[in-house]
XYZ file of C-alpha atoms in Angstrom:
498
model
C -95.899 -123.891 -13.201
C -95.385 -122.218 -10.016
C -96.686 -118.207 -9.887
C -93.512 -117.212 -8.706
C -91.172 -118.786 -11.513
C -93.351 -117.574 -13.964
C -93.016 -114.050 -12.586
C -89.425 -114.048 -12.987
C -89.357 -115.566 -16.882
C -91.812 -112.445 -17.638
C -89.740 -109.918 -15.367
C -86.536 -111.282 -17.364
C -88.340 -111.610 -21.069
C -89.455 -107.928 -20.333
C -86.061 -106.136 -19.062
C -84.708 -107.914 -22.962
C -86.941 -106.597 -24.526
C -87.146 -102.792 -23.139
C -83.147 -103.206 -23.024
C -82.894 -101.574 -26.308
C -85.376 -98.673 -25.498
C -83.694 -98.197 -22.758
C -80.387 -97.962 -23.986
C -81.473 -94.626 -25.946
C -82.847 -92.534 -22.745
C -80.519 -90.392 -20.884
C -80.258 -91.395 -17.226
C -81.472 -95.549 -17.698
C -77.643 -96.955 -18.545
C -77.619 -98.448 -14.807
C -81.150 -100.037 -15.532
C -80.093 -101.058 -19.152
C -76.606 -102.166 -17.165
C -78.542 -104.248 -14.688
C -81.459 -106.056 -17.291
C -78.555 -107.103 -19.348
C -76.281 -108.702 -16.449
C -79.448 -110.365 -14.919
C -80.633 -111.684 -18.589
C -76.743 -112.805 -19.208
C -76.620 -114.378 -15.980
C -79.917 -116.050 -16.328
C -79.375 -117.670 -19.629
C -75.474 -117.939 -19.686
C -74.701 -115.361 -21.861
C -70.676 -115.585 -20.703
C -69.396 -118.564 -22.106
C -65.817 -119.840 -20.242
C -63.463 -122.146 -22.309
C -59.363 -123.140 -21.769
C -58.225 -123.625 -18.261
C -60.105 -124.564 -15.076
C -59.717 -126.163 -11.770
C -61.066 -130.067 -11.531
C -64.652 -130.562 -9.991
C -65.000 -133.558 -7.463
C -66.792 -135.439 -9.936
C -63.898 -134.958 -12.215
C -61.106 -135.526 -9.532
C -62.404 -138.922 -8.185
C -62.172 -140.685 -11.323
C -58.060 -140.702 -11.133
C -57.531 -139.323 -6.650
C -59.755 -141.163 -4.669
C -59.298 -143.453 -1.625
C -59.376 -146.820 -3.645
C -55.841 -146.262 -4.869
C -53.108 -148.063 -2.753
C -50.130 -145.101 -4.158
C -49.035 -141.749 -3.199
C -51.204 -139.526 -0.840
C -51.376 -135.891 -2.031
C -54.155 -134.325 0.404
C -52.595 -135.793 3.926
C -56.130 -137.568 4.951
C -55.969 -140.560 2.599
C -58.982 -139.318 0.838
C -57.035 -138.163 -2.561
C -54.415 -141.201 -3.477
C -53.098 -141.467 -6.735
C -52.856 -145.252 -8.171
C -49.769 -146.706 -8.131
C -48.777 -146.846 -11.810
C -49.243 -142.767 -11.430
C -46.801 -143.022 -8.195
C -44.391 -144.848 -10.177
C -44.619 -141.772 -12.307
C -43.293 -139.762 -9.691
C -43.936 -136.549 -7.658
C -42.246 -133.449 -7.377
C -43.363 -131.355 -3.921
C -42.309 -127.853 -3.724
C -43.437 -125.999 -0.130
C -41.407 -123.545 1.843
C -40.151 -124.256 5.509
C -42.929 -124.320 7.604
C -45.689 -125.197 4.434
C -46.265 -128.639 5.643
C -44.362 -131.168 3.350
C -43.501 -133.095 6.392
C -46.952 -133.364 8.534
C -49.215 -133.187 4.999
C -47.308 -135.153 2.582
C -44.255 -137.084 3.974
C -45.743 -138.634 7.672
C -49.406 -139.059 5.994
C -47.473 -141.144 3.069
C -45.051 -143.182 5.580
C -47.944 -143.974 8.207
C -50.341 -145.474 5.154
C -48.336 -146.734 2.392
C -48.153 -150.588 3.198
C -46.576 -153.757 0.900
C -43.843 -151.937 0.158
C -40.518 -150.585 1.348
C -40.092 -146.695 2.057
C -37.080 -144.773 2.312
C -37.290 -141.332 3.672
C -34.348 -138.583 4.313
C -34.854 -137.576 7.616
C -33.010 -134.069 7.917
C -33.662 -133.768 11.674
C -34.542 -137.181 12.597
C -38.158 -136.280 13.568
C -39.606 -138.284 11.391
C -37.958 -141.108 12.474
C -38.840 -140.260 16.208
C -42.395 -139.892 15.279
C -43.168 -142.878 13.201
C -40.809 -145.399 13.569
C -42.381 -147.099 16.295
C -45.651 -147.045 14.087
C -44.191 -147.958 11.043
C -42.585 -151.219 13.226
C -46.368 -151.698 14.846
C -47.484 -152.225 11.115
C -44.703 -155.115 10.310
C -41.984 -153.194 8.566
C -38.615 -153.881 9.221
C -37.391 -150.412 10.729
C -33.424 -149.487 9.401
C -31.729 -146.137 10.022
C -28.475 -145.169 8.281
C -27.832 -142.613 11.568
C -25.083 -139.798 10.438
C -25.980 -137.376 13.199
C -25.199 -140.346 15.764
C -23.112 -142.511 13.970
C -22.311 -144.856 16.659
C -25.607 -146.452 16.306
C -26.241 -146.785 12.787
C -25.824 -149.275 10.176
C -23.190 -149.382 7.768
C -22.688 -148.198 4.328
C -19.828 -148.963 2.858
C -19.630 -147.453 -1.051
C -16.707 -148.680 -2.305
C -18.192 -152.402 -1.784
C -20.576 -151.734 -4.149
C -18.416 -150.495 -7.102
C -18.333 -153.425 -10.428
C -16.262 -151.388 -12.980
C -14.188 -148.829 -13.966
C -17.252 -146.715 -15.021
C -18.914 -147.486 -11.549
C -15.500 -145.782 -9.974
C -15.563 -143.114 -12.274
C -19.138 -141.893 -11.182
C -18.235 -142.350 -7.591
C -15.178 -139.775 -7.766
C -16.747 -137.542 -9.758
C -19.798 -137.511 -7.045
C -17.295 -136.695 -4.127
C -16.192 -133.972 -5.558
C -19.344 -132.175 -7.412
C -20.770 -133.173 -3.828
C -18.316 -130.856 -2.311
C -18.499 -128.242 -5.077
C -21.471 -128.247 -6.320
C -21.498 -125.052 -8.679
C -18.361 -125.014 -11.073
C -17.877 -121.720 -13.166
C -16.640 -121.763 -16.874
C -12.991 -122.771 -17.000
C -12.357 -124.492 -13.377
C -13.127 -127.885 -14.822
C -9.595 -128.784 -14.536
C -9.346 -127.938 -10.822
C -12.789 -130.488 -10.023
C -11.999 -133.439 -12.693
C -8.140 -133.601 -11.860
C -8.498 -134.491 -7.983
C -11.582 -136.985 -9.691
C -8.993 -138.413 -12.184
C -6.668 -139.250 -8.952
C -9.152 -140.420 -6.583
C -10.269 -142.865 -9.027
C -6.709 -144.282 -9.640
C -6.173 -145.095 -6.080
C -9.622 -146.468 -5.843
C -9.026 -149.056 -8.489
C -5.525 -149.732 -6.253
C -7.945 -150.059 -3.690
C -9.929 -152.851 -4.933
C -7.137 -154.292 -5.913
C -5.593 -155.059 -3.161
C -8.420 -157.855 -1.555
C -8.343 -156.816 1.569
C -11.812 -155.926 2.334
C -10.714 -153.774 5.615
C -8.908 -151.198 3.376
C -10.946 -150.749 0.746
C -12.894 -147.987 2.094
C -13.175 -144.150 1.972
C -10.968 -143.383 4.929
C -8.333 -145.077 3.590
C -8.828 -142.909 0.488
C -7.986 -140.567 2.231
C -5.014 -141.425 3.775
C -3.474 -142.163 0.572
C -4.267 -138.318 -0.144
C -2.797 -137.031 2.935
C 0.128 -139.501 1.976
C 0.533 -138.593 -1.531
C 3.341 -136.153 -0.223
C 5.065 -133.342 -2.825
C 5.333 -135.912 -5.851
C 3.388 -139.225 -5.068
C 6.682 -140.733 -4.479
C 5.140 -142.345 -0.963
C 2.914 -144.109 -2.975
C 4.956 -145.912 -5.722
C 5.734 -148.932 -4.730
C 1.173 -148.954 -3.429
C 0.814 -148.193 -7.251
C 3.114 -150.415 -8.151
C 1.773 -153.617 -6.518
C -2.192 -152.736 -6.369
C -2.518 -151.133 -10.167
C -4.899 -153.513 -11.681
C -3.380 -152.776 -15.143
C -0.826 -150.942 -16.881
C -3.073 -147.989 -18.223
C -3.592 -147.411 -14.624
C 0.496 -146.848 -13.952
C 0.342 -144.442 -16.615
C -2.449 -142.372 -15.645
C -0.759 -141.801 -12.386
C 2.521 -141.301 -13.805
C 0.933 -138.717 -15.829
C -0.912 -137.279 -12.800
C 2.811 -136.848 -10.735
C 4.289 -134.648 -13.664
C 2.182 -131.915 -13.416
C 3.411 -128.679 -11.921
C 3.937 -128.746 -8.344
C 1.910 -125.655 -7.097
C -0.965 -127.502 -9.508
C -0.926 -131.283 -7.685
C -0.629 -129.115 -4.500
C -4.457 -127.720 -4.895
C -5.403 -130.706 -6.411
C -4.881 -132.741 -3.376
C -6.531 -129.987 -1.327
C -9.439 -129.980 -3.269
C -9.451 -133.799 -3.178
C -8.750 -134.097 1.192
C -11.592 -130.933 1.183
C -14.167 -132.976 -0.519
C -13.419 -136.059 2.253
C -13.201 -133.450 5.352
C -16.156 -135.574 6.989
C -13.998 -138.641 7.176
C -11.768 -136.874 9.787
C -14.877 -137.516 12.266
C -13.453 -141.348 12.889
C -17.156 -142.463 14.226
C -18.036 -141.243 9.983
C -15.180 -143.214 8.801
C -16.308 -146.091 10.405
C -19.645 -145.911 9.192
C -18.347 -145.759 6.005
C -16.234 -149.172 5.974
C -18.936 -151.380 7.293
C -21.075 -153.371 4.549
C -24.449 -153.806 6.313
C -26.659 -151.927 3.949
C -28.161 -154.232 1.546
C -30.381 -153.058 -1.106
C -31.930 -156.124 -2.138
C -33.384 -156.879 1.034
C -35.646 -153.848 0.362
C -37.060 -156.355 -2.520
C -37.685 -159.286 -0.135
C -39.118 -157.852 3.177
C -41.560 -154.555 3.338
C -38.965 -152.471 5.347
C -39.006 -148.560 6.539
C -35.207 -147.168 5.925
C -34.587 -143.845 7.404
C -31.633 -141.562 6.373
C -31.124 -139.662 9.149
C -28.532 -136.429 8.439
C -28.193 -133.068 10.514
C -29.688 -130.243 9.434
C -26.672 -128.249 9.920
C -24.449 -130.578 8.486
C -26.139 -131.302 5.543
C -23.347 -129.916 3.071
C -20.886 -132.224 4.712
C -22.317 -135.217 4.700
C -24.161 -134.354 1.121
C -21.784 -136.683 -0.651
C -22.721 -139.719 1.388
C -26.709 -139.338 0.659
C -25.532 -138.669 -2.970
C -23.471 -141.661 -3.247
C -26.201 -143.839 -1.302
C -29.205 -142.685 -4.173
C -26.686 -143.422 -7.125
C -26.382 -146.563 -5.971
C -29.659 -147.970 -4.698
C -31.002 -146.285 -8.486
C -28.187 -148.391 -10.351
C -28.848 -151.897 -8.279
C -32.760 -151.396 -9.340
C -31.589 -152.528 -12.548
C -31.203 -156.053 -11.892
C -33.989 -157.434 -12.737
C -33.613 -160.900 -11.128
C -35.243 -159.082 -7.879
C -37.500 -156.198 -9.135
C -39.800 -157.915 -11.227
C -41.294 -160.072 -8.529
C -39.901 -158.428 -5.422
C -42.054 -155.271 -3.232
C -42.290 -151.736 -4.877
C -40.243 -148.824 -3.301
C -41.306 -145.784 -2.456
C -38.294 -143.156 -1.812
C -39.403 -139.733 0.114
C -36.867 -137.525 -0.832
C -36.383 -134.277 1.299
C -34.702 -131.676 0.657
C -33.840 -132.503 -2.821
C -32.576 -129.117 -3.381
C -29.384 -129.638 -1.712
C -28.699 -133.426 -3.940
C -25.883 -133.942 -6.861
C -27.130 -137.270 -8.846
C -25.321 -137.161 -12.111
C -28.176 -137.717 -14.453
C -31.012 -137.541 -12.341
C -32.941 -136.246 -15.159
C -32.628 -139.563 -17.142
C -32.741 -141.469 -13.838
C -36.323 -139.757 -13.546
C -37.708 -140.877 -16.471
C -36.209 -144.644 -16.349
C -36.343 -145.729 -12.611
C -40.373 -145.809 -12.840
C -39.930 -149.622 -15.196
C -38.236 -150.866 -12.615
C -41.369 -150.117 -9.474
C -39.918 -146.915 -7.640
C -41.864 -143.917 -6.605
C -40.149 -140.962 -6.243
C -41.072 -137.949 -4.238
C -38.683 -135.115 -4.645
C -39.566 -132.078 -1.801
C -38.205 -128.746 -2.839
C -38.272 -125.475 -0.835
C -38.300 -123.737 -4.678
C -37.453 -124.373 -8.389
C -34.484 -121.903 -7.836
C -32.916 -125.013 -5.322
C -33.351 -127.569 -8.594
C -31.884 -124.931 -11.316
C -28.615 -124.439 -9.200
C -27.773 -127.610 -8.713
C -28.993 -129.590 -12.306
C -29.088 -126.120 -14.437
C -31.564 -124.736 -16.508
C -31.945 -127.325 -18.888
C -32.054 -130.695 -16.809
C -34.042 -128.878 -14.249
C -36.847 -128.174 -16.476
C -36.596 -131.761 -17.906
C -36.764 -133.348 -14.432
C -40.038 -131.385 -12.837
C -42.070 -131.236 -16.868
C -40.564 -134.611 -18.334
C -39.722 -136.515 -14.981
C -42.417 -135.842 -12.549
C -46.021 -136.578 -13.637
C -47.500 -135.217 -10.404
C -46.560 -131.638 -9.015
C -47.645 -130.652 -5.838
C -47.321 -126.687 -4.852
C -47.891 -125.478 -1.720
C -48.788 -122.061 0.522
C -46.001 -119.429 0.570
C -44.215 -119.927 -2.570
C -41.194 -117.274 -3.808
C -41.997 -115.074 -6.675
C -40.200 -116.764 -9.113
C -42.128 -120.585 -8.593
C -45.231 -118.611 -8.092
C -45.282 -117.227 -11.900
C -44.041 -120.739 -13.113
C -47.115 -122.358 -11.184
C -49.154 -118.912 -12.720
C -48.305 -120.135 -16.034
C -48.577 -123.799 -16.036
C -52.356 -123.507 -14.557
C -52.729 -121.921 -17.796
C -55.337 -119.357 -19.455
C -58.775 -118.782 -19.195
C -61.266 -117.174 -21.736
C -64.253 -115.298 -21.420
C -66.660 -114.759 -24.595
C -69.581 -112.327 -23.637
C -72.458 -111.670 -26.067
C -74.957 -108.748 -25.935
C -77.081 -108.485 -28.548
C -75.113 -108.365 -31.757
C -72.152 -107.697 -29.897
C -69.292 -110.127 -28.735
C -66.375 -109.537 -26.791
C -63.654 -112.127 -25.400
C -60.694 -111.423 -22.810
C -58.348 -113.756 -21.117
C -56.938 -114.384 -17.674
C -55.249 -116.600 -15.738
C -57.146 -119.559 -14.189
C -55.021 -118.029 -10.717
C -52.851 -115.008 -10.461
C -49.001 -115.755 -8.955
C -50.079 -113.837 -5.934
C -52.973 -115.619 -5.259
C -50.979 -118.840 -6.002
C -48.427 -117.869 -3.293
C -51.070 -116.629 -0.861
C -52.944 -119.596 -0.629
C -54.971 -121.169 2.665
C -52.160 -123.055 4.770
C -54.697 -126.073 3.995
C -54.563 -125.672 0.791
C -52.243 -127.508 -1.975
C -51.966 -127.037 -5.886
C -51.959 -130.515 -7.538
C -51.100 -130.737 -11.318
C -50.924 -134.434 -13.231
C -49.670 -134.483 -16.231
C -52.434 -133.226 -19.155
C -55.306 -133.397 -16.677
C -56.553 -129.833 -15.387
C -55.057 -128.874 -12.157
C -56.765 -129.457 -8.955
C -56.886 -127.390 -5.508
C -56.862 -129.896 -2.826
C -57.990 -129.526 0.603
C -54.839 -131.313 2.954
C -55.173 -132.143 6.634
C -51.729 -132.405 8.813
C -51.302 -136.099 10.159
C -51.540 -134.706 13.975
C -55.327 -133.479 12.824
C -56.052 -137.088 11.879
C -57.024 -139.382 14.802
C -55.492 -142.663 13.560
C -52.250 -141.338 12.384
C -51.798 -139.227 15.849
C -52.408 -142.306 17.727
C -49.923 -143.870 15.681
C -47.458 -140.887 16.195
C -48.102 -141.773 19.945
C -46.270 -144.987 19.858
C -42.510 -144.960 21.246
C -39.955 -144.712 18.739
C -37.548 -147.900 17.641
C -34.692 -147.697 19.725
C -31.630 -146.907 17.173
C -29.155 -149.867 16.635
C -27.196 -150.490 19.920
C -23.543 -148.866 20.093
C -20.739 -150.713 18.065
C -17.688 -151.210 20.689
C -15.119 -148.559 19.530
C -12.220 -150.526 17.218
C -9.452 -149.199 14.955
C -9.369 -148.504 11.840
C -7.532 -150.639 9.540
C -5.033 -148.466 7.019
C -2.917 -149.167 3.613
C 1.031 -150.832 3.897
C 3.040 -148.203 2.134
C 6.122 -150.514 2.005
């Protein structure tokens, strides 16, 4: 044995054994103090049990490169599999954090046999990756609401089977324009719903496919005059059966100040449609959701920033939709997985996203829901379905730098407790902290990212922005797909009264 290792076994044996003796002579507690830390470091007197942060050994086993899912670190190096993608992932950062340049780019410049669709807010995304993402032999589509011109169309009535189908539509356009309803207003949100869905059905009816559209939904509201009397002899011809002629005659005999706020509340929640470039848009069928099945195929949804509670309702009504077709089999069980990068989340109305969550995974889709803070998700699901979407919805959670005080405690508390027991000499004492403080969670390294799956221990990754990694900036380099070339300007087809 080397001199120098026995040195320190006798220095240590020793400072034990006077430890006592020293303990009774005035003046030696820092000596007594420093022979016990040194012995309880030495042989592990401080045991540590309950919460801790994943080792790499420990992380590789389930993140690691191999996989073909989800990135979480930005550099490819920490991928979940895909059956834990399908799972979903919940990303919570602040403006500025880096959900777009560590999460969303990294995910849309790797991920490959698959289709992607991404909500581009400010249509940077699509400028910077859409000529890669064409380079790598996806089909590149862009449903373009800040330039509307050059987009392709999505037409939501054409995709409506049944009554229930037209019920969840109108009640979307309205929550969509009203998105927090307080105790006892029901009536003033589900009445304009009751009537849009009436003249919907009319709609349908009729077999034209040039009027069945949104803008002509709204001309039979700004038609409906003081009574609905301009539109009885419409009702009369297009009802599609006799229980709709009553509803509406019901609907009429309300009180007249009452139908008059109803119909406001109803044109209000279609105010985008009065940009004729939107209507438009909105009665052309090009979008076609099984084609995402067939052909690996990039679809950006591009919306402005700072019209992103107008045109809320047609992002809304575009998820409800694409999540309802995944149910037909015939062209999910064999056809590509899709991966959907939602941002900004926060500002979405899904009726029964929480169950959506939990049932879209069977079908192949990955869902990544970016938040700027849980507060966003509470306001617009409530408490309840809230908590059920990011515990019971999203397997993976991904927290990063500069978190409010309110998601910094939840992230405090679901990293969990950690327990120290500390023996010296006959003597035992245990205290408990947390594994990481809510300040330290909210002050964390702006390359830094909190990763929590499920009932494994949390992990602190390390995440590298997609401009900091050389293939996906030379990517980023490549010219962007030019959008869809300008539709000649034509008019809009409308509704025969008479």
């Amino acid at each position: 044995m080397e001199p120098l290792v026995i040195l320190v076994v006798l220095v240590l044996f020793g400072l034990w054994c006077l430890r006592g003796l020293w303990s009774g002579i005035p003046g030696s507690g820092l000596l007594s103090s420093l022979g016990s830390k040194l012995f309880d470091t030495a042989f592990n007197r401080e045991k540590q049990s309950g919460a801790h942060f994943q080792k790499e050994r420990e992380t590789s086993e389930w993140l690691n490169a191999r996989n073909r899912g989800l990135i979480l670190d930005g550099a490819g190096q920490k991928r979940l599999s895909e059956e834990t993608s399908f799972q979903h992932v919940a990303v919570i950062s602040p403006t500025g954090a880096g959900k777009t340049t560590r999460y969303i780019a990294p995910n849309l410049l790797t991920l490959d046999d698959c289709s992607v669709i991404v909500t581009d807010p400010s249509g940077e995304l699509y400028a910077k990756t859409s000529g890669a993402m064409a380079s790598r032999g996806f089909a590149v589509e862009v449903l373009n609401l800040a330039d509307p011109v050059r987009s392709l169309g999505y037409n939501p009535l054409s995709k409506l089977e049944s009554h229930g189908d037209i019920d969840k539509l109108s009640h979307v356009l309205m929550r969509s324009a009203n998105p927090v309803v307080k105790p006892g207003d029901e009536i003033w949100y589900s009445e304009p719903q009751n009537l849009m869905a009436i003249l919907i059905r009319c709609l349908r009816n009729t077999g034209e496919p040039e009027w069945i559209n949104l803008h002509n939904l709204l001309f039979l509201l700004q038609n409906f005059g003081r009574d609905g009397r301009p539109l009885i002899r419409f009702i009369a011809r297009y009802a599609p059966d006799e229980a709709t002629v009553q509803q509406f005659k019901g609907f009429v005999s309300g009180n007249d100040k009452m139908l008059s706020s109803f119909l406001t509340m109803g044109r209000n929640a279609l105010r985008a449609l009065n940009n004729p470039d939107i209507a438009s848009l909105l009665a052309r069928d090009e979008l076609d959701f099984q084609r995402l099945r067939k052909r690996k195929t990039a679809l950006y949804l591009v919306v402005p920033e700072t019209e992103a509670e107008v045109y809320g309702f047609i992002l809304n009504l575009f998820y409800i939709q694409f999540f309802a077709a995944q149910k037909s089999l015939e062209f999910t069980s064999d056809g590509l997985p899709i991966h959907v990068l939602y941002d900004e989340f926060g500002h979405s109305m899904i009726p029964g996203f929480d169950t959506v969550a939990t049932t879209i995974r069977k079908y192949r889709v990955s869902l990544s829901i970016i938040l700027q803070d849980f507060g966003q998700l509470r306001e617009r699901y409530g408490d309840h379905a809230a908590k059920t979407i990011l515990s019971g919805g999203m397997r993976t959670k991904l927290f990063y730098p500069g978190l409010d005080v309110e998601t910094s405690r939840m992230v405090e508390e679901m990293l969990g407790r950690v327990q120290f027991e500390t023996k010296q000499g006959r003597h035992k004492s245990v205290r408990e902290e947390n594994l990481l403080n809510a300040d330290r969670v909210r002050r964390m390294e702006k390359d830094q990212a909190i990763c929590v799956t499920a009932s494994q221990e949390p992990v602190i990754l390390k995440t590298t922005a997609c401009y900091e990694e050389s293939r996906m900036k030379k990517l980023m380099e490549l010219p962007p797909c030019p959008f869809p070339a300008p539709l000649p300007s034509s008019e809009l087809r409308f509704v025969s009264l008479t």
